CSV table of C-alpha atoms and ligand atoms in Angstrom, one decimal:
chain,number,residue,atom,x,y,z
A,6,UNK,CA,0.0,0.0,0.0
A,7,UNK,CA,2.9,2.6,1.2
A,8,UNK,CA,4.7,1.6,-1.9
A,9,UNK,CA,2.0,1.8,-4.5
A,10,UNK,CA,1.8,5.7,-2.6
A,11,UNK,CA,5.2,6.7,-2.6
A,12,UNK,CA,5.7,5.2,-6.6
A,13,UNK,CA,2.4,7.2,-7.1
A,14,UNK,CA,4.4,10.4,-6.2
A,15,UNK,CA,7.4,9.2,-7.3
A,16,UNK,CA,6.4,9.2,-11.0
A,17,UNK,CA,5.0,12.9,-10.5
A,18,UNK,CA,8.8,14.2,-11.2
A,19,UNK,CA,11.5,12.7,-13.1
A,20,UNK,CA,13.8,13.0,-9.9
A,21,UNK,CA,11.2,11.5,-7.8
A,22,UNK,CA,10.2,12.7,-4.3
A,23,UNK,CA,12.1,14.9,-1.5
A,24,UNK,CA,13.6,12.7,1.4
A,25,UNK,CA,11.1,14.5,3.7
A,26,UNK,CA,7.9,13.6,1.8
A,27,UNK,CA,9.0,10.1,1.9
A,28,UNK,CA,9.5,9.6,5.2
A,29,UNK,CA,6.0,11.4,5.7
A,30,UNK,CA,4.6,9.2,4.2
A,31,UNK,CA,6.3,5.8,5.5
A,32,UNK,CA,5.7,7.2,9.0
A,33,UNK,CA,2.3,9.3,9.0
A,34,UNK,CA,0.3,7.7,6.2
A,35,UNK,CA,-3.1,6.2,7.6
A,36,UNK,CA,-1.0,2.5,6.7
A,37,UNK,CA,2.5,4.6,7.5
A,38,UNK,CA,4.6,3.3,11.0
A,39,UNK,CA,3.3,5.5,13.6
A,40,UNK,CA,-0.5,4.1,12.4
A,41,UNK,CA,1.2,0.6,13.4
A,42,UNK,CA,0.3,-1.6,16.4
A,43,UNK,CA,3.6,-1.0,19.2
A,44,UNK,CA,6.9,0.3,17.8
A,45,UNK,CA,8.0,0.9,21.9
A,46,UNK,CA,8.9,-0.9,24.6
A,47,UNK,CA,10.7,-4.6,24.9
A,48,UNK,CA,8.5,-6.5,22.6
A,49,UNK,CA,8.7,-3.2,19.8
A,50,UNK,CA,10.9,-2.1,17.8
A,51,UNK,CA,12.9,0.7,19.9
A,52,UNK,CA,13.5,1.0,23.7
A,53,UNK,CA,13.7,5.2,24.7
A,54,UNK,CA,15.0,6.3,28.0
A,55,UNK,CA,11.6,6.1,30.1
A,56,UNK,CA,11.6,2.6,28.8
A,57,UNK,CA,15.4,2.0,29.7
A,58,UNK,CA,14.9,3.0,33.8
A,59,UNK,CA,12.4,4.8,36.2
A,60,UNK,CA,15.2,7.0,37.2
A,61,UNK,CA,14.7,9.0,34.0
A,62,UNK,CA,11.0,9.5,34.9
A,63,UNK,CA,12.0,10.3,38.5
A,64,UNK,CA,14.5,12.9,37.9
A,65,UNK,CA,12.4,15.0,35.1
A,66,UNK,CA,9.5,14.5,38.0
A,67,UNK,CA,11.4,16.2,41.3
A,68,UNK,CA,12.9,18.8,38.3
A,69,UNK,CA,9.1,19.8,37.1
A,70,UNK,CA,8.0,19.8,40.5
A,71,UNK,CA,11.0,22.0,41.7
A,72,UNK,CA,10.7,24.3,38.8
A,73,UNK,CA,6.6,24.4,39.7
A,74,UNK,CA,7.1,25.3,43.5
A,75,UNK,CA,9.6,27.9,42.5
A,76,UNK,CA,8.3,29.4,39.0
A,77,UNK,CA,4.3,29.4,38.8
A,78,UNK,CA,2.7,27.5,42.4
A,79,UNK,CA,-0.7,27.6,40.6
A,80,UNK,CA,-2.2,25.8,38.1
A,81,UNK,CA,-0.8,24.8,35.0
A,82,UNK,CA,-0.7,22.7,32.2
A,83,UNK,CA,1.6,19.9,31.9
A,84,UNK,CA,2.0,18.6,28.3
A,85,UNK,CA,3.6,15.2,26.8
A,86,UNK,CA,4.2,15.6,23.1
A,87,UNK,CA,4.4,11.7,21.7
A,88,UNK,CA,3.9,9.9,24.9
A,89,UNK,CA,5.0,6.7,23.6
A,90,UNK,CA,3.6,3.8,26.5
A,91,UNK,CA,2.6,6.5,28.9
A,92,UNK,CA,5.9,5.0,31.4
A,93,UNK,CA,7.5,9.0,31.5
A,94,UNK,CA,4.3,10.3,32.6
A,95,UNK,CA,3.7,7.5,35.0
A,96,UNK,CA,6.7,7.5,36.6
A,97,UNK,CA,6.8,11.6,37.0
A,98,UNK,CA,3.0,11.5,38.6
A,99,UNK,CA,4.1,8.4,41.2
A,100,UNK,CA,7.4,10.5,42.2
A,101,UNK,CA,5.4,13.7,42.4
A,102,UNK,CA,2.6,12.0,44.1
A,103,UNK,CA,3.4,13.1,47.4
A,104,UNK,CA,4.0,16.5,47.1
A,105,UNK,CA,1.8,19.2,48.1
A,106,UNK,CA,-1.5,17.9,46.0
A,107,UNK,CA,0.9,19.3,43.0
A,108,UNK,CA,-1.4,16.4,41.0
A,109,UNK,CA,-4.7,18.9,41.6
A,110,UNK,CA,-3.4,21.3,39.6
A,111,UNK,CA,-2.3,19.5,36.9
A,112,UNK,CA,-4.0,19.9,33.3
A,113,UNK,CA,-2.0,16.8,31.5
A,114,UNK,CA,-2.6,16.9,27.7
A,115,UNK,CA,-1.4,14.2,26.2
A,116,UNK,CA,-0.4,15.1,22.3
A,117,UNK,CA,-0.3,11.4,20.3
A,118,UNK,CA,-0.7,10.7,16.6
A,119,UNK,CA,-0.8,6.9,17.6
A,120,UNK,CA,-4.5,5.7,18.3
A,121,UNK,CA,-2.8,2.0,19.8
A,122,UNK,CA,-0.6,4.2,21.5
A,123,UNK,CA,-3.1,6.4,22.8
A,124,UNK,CA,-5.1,3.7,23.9
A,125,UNK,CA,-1.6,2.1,25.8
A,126,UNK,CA,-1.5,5.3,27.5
A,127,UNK,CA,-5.0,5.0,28.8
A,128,UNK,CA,-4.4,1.5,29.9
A,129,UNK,CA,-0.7,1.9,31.5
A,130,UNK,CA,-3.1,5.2,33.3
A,131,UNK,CA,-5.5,3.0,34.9
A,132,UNK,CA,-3.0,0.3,35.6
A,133,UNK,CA,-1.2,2.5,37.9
A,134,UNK,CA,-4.5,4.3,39.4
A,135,UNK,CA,-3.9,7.9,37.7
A,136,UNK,CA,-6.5,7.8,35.1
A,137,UNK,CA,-8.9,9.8,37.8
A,138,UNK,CA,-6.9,13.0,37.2
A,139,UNK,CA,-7.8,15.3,34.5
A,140,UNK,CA,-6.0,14.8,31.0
A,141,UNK,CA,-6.7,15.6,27.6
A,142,UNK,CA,-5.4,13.4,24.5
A,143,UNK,CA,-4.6,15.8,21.6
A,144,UNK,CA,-3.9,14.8,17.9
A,145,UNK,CA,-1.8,18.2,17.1
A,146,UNK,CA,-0.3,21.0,19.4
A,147,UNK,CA,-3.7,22.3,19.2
A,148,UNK,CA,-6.3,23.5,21.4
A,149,UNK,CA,-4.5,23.6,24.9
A,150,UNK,CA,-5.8,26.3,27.4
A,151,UNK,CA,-3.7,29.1,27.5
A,152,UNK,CA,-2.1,28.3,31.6
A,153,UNK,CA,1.5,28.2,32.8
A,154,UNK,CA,2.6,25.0,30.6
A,155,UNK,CA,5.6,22.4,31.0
A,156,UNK,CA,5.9,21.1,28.1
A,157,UNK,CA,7.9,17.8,28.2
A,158,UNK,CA,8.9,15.7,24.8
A,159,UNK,CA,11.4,12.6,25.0
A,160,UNK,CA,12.7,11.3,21.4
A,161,UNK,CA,9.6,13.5,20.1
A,162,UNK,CA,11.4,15.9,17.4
A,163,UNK,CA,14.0,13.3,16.3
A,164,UNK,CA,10.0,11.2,14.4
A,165,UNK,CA,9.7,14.6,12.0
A,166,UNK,CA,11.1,14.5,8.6
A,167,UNK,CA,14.2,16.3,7.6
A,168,UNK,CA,15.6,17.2,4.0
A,169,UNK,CA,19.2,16.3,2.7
A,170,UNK,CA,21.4,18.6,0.9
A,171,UNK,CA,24.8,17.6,-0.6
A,172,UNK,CA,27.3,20.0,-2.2
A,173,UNK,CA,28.8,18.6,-5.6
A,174,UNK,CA,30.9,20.5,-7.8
A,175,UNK,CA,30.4,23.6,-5.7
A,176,UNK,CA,27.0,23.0,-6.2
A,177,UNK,CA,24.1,22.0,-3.6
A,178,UNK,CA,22.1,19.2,-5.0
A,179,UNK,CA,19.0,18.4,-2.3
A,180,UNK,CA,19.0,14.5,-2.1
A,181,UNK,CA,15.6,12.9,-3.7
A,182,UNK,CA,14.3,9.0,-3.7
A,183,UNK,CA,13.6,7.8,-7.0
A,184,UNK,CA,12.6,4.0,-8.2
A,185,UNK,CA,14.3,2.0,-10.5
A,186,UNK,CA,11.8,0.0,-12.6
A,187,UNK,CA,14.4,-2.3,-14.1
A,188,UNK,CA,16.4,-3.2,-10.7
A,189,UNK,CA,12.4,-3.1,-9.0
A,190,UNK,CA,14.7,-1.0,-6.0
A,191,UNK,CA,14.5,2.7,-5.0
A,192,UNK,CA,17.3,4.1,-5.2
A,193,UNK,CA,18.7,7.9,-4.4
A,194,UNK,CA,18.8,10.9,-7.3
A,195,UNK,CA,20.2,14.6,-7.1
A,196,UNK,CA,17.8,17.7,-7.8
A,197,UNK,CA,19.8,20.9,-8.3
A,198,UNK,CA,18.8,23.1,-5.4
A,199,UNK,CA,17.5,26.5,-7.4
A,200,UNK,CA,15.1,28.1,-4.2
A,201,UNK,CA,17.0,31.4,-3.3
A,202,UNK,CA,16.3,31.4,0.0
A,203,UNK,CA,17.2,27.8,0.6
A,204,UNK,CA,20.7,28.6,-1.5
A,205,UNK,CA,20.9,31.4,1.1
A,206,UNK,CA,20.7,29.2,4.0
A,207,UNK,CA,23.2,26.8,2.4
A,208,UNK,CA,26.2,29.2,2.0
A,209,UNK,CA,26.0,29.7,5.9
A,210,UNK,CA,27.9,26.2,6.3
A,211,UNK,CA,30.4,26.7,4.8
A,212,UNK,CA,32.5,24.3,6.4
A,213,UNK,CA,30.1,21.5,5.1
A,214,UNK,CA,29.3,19.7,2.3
A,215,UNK,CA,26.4,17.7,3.5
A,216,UNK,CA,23.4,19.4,5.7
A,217,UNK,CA,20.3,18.0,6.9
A,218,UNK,CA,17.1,20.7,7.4
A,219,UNK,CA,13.9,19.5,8.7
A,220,UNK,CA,11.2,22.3,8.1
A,221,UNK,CA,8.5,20.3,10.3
A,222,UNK,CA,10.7,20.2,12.8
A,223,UNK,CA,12.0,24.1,13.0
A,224,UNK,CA,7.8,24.7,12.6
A,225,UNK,CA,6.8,22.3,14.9
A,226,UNK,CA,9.3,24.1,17.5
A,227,UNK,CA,8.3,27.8,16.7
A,228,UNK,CA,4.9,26.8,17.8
A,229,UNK,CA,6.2,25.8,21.0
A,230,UNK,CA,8.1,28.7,21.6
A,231,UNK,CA,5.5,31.0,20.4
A,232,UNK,CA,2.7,29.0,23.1
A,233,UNK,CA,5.1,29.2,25.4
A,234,UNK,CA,5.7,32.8,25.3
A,235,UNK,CA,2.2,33.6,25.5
A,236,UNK,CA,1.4,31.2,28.1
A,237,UNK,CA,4.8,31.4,30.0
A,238,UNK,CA,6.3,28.0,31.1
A,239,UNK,CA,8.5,26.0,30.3
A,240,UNK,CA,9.8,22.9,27.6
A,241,UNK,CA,11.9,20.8,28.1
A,242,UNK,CA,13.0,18.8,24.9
A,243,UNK,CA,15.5,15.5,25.0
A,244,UNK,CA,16.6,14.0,22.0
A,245,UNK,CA,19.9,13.0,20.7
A,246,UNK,CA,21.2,15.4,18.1
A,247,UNK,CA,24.2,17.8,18.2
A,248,UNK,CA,25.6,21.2,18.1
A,249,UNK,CA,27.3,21.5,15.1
A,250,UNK,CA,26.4,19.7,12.1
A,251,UNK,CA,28.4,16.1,11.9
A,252,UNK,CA,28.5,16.7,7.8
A,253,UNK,CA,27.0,13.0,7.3
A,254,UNK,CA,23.7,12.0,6.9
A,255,UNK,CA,21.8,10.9,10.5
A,256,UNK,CA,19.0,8.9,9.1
A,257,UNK,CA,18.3,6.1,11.4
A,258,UNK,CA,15.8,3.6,10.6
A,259,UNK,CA,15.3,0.3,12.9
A,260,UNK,CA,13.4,-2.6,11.8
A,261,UNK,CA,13.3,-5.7,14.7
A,262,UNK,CA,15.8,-4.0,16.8
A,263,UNK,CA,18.3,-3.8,14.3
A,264,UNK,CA,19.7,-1.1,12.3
A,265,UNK,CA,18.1,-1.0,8.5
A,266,UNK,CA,18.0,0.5,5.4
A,267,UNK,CA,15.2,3.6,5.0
A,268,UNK,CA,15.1,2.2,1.4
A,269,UNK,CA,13.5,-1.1,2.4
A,270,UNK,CA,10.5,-2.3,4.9
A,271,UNK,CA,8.7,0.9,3.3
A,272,UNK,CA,6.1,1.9,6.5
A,273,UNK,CA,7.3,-0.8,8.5
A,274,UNK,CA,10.2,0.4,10.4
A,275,UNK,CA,10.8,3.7,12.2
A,276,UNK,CA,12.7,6.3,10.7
A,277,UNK,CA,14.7,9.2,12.8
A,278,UNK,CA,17.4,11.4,12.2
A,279,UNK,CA,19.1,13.6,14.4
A,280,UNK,CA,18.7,17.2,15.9
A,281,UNK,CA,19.9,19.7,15.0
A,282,UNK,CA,19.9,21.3,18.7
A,283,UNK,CA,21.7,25.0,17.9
A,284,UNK,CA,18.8,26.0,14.9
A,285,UNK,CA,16.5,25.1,17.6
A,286,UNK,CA,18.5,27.8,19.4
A,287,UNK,CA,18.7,30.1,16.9
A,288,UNK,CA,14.2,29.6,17.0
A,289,UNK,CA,14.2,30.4,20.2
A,290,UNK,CA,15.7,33.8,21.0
A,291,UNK,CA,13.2,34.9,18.0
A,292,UNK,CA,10.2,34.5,21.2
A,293,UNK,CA,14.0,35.5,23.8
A,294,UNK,CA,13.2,32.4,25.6
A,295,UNK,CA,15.8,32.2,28.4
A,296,UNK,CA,17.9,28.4,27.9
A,297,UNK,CA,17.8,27.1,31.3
A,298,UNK,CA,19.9,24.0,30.1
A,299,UNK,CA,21.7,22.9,27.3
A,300,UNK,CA,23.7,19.7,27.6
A,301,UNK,CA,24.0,16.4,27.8
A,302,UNK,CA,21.8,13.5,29.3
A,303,UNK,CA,24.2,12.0,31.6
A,304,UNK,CA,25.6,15.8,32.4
A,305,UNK,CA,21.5,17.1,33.2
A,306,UNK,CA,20.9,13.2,35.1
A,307,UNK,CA,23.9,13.5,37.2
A,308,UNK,CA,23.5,17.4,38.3
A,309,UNK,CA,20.4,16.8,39.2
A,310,UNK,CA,20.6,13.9,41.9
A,311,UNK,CA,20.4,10.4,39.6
A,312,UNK,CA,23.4,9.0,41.9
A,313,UNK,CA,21.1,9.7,44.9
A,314,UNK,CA,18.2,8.9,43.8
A,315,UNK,CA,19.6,5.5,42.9
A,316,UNK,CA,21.3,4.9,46.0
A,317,UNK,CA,17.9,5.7,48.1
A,318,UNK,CA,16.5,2.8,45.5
A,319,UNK,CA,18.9,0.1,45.9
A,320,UNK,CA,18.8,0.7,49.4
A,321,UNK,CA,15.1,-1.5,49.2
A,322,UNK,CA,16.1,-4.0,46.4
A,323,UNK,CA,17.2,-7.7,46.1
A,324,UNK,CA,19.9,-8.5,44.2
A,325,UNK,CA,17.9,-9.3,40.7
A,326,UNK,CA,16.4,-5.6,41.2
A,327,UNK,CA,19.9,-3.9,41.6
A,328,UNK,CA,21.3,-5.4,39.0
A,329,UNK,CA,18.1,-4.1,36.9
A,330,UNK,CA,18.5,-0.8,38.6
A,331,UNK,CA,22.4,-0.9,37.6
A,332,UNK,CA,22.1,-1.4,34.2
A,333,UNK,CA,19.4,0.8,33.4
A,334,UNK,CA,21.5,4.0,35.3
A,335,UNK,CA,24.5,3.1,33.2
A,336,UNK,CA,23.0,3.1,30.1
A,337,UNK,CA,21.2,6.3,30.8
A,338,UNK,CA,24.6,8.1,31.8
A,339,UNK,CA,27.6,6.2,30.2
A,340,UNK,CA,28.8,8.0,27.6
A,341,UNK,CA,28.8,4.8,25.5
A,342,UNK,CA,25.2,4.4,25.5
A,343,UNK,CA,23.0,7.3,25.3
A,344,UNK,CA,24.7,9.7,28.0
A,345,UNK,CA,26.6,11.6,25.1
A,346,UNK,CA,24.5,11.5,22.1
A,347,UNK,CA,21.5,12.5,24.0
A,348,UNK,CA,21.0,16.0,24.6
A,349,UNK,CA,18.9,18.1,27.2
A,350,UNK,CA,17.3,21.5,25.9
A,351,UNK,CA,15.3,23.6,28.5
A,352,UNK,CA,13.6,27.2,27.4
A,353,UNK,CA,11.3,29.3,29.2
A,354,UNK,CA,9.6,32.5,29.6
A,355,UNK,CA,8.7,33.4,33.2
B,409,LIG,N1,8.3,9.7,24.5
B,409,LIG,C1,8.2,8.3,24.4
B,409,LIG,C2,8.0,7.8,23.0
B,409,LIG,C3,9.0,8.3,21.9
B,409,LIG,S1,8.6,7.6,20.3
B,409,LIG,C4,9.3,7.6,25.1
B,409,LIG,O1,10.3,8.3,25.4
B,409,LIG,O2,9.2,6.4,25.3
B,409,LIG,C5,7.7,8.9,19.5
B,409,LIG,C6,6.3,9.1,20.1
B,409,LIG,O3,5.8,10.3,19.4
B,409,LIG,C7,5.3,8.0,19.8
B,409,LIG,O4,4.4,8.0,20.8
B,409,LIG,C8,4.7,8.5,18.5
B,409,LIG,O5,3.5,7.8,18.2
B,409,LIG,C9,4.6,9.9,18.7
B,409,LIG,N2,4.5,10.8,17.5
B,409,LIG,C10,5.4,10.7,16.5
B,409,LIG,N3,5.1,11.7,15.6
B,409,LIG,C11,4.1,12.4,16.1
B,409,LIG,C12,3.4,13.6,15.7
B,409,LIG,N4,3.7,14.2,14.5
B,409,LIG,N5,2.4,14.1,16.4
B,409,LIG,C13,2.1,13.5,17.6
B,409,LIG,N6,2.7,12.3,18.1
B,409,LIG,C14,3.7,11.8,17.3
């Protein structure tokens, strides 16, 4: 079905169709990915941080509740953009469930383009006795009261499509996917970039000769920033990505757990890439958010109490659960597994 769609557009040009429009389509097509049954968790395709170790969940929790007390006391909204299996919200409401009745003045919206997922989340909700407080499931960043927000998204950004652009011959070409109808494979092509103002953006890197720019993504995050400084709060956004542009292409796709080609498995397997953390920046001093944080996972975990916090843990666990409890921590921090490449960015408007 996904491949009938994308050759469908394909034949439209003689170059075929932009990177970003095909991986729209593999993922958000009513038949694309992220319409599938479970991509997270164990049994799925990908495991995210929540997934990896409560002590992710539990350190976000006592930071929003600490930036609450200090920055709005009142009530506010608290949004999840792609919630995934509910575990990040779950695990911030159970450590923030004894403080002050902060849980009455939550508004949680829940933003989730997944109905499975959505219904997971509702599920995982009731599992855990929370589903009596008052949250709101949202297809888009649309529609949310205009209150004091903290707007959370873990591996959110990283889902939206990004373009490719490769210099050649002092030339950018933006990378397109066409099909090969002798070979029956798609295959990559080369459109000469001719858009001044995309040109324009090109020549500021100079020192590269391959860029990735994701338009949803830089939209997706001015809407943030603009609710944000209407409503003041707060987001905080983790993802992995980087500062300065690696000059390679970071398209991921994983199909059973293991690495594949974004060429194959068409609306099958997940497809990320990663972000590109100082454009974000740039975005944000247009609304002159303040940046609370920027920097790495481990970094943001370990200032802010993950060694306690596991040591008050394993003070209560048998020797299965520590070893659980160890392995999780390490992967969240170790600069081997996701403390590095992960980054924290917080932003907000008080
Ligand atoms: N935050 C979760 C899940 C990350 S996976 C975790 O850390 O475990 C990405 C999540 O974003 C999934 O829930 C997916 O269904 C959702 N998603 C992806 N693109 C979306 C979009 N454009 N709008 C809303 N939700 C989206």
């Amino acid at each position: 079905m996904i491949t009938k769609k994308i050759l469908k557009e394909i034949d439209k040009d003689i170059k075929g169709i932009s990177i970003d429009k095909f991986i729209n389509i593999c993922l958000y097509d009513k038949k694309g990915y992220y319409n599938s049954k479970k991509p997270i968790g164990s049994k799925g395709d990908f495991i995210t941080a929540p997934e990896t170790s409560q002590l992710f969940g539990d350190i976000l929790g006592l930071y929003i509740f600490y930036i609450w007390r200090q920055k709005y006391n009142t009530d506010f909204n608290l949004i999840e953009l792609g919630p995934g299996n509910g575990s990040l919200l779950i695990d911030i409401l159970k450590i923030t469930n004894n403080y002050e009745n902060i849980h009455k003045k939550f508004n949680i919206h829940l933003v989730e383009i997944n109905k499975h997922l959505m219904n997971i989340q509702k599920e995982n909700l009731i599992k855990n006795n929370f589903s009596y407080l008052n949250i709101k499931w949202h297809k888009k960043f649309t529609n949310i009261s205009p209150l004091p927000s903290i707007v959370i998204g873990n591996e959110f950004l990283d889902c939206l499509p990004i373009k490719q652009f490769q210099r050649k011959n002092h030339k950018w070409m933006e990378k397109y996917i066409n099909y090969d109808y002798k070979k029956k494979i798609f295959r990559y092509d080369d459109k000469l970039v001719k858009k001044k103002k995309l040109i324009e953006r090109l020549l500021d890197y100079n020192d590269c000769d391959f860029i990735e720019i994701s338009e949803s993504r830089e939209n997706y995050f001015d809407s943030l920033c603009k609710f944000i400084k209407k409503t003041r709060g707060t987001i905080i956004l983790i993802d992995y990505g980087y500062f300065n542009p690696p000059n390679r292409s970071t398209i991921q796709s994983i199909y059973n757990h293991k690495k594949s080609n974004i060429l194959e498995n068409l609306g099958l397997q997940d497809i990320t890439s990663l972000i590109d953390f100082k454009r974000l920046i740039e975005i944000s001093k247009k609304y002159k958010l303040k940046i609370d944080a920027f920097c790495t996972q481990g970094n943001f975990l370990l200032n802010h109490g993950i060694l306690e916090r596991k040591k008050k843990i394993l003070r209560k666990c048998n020797q299965k659960q520590i070893k659980q409890i160890e392995s999780g921590y390490k992967k969240l921090v170790n600069k081997n597994y996701m403390g590095n490449i992960f980054k924290f960015l917080i932003l907000s408007n008080d």
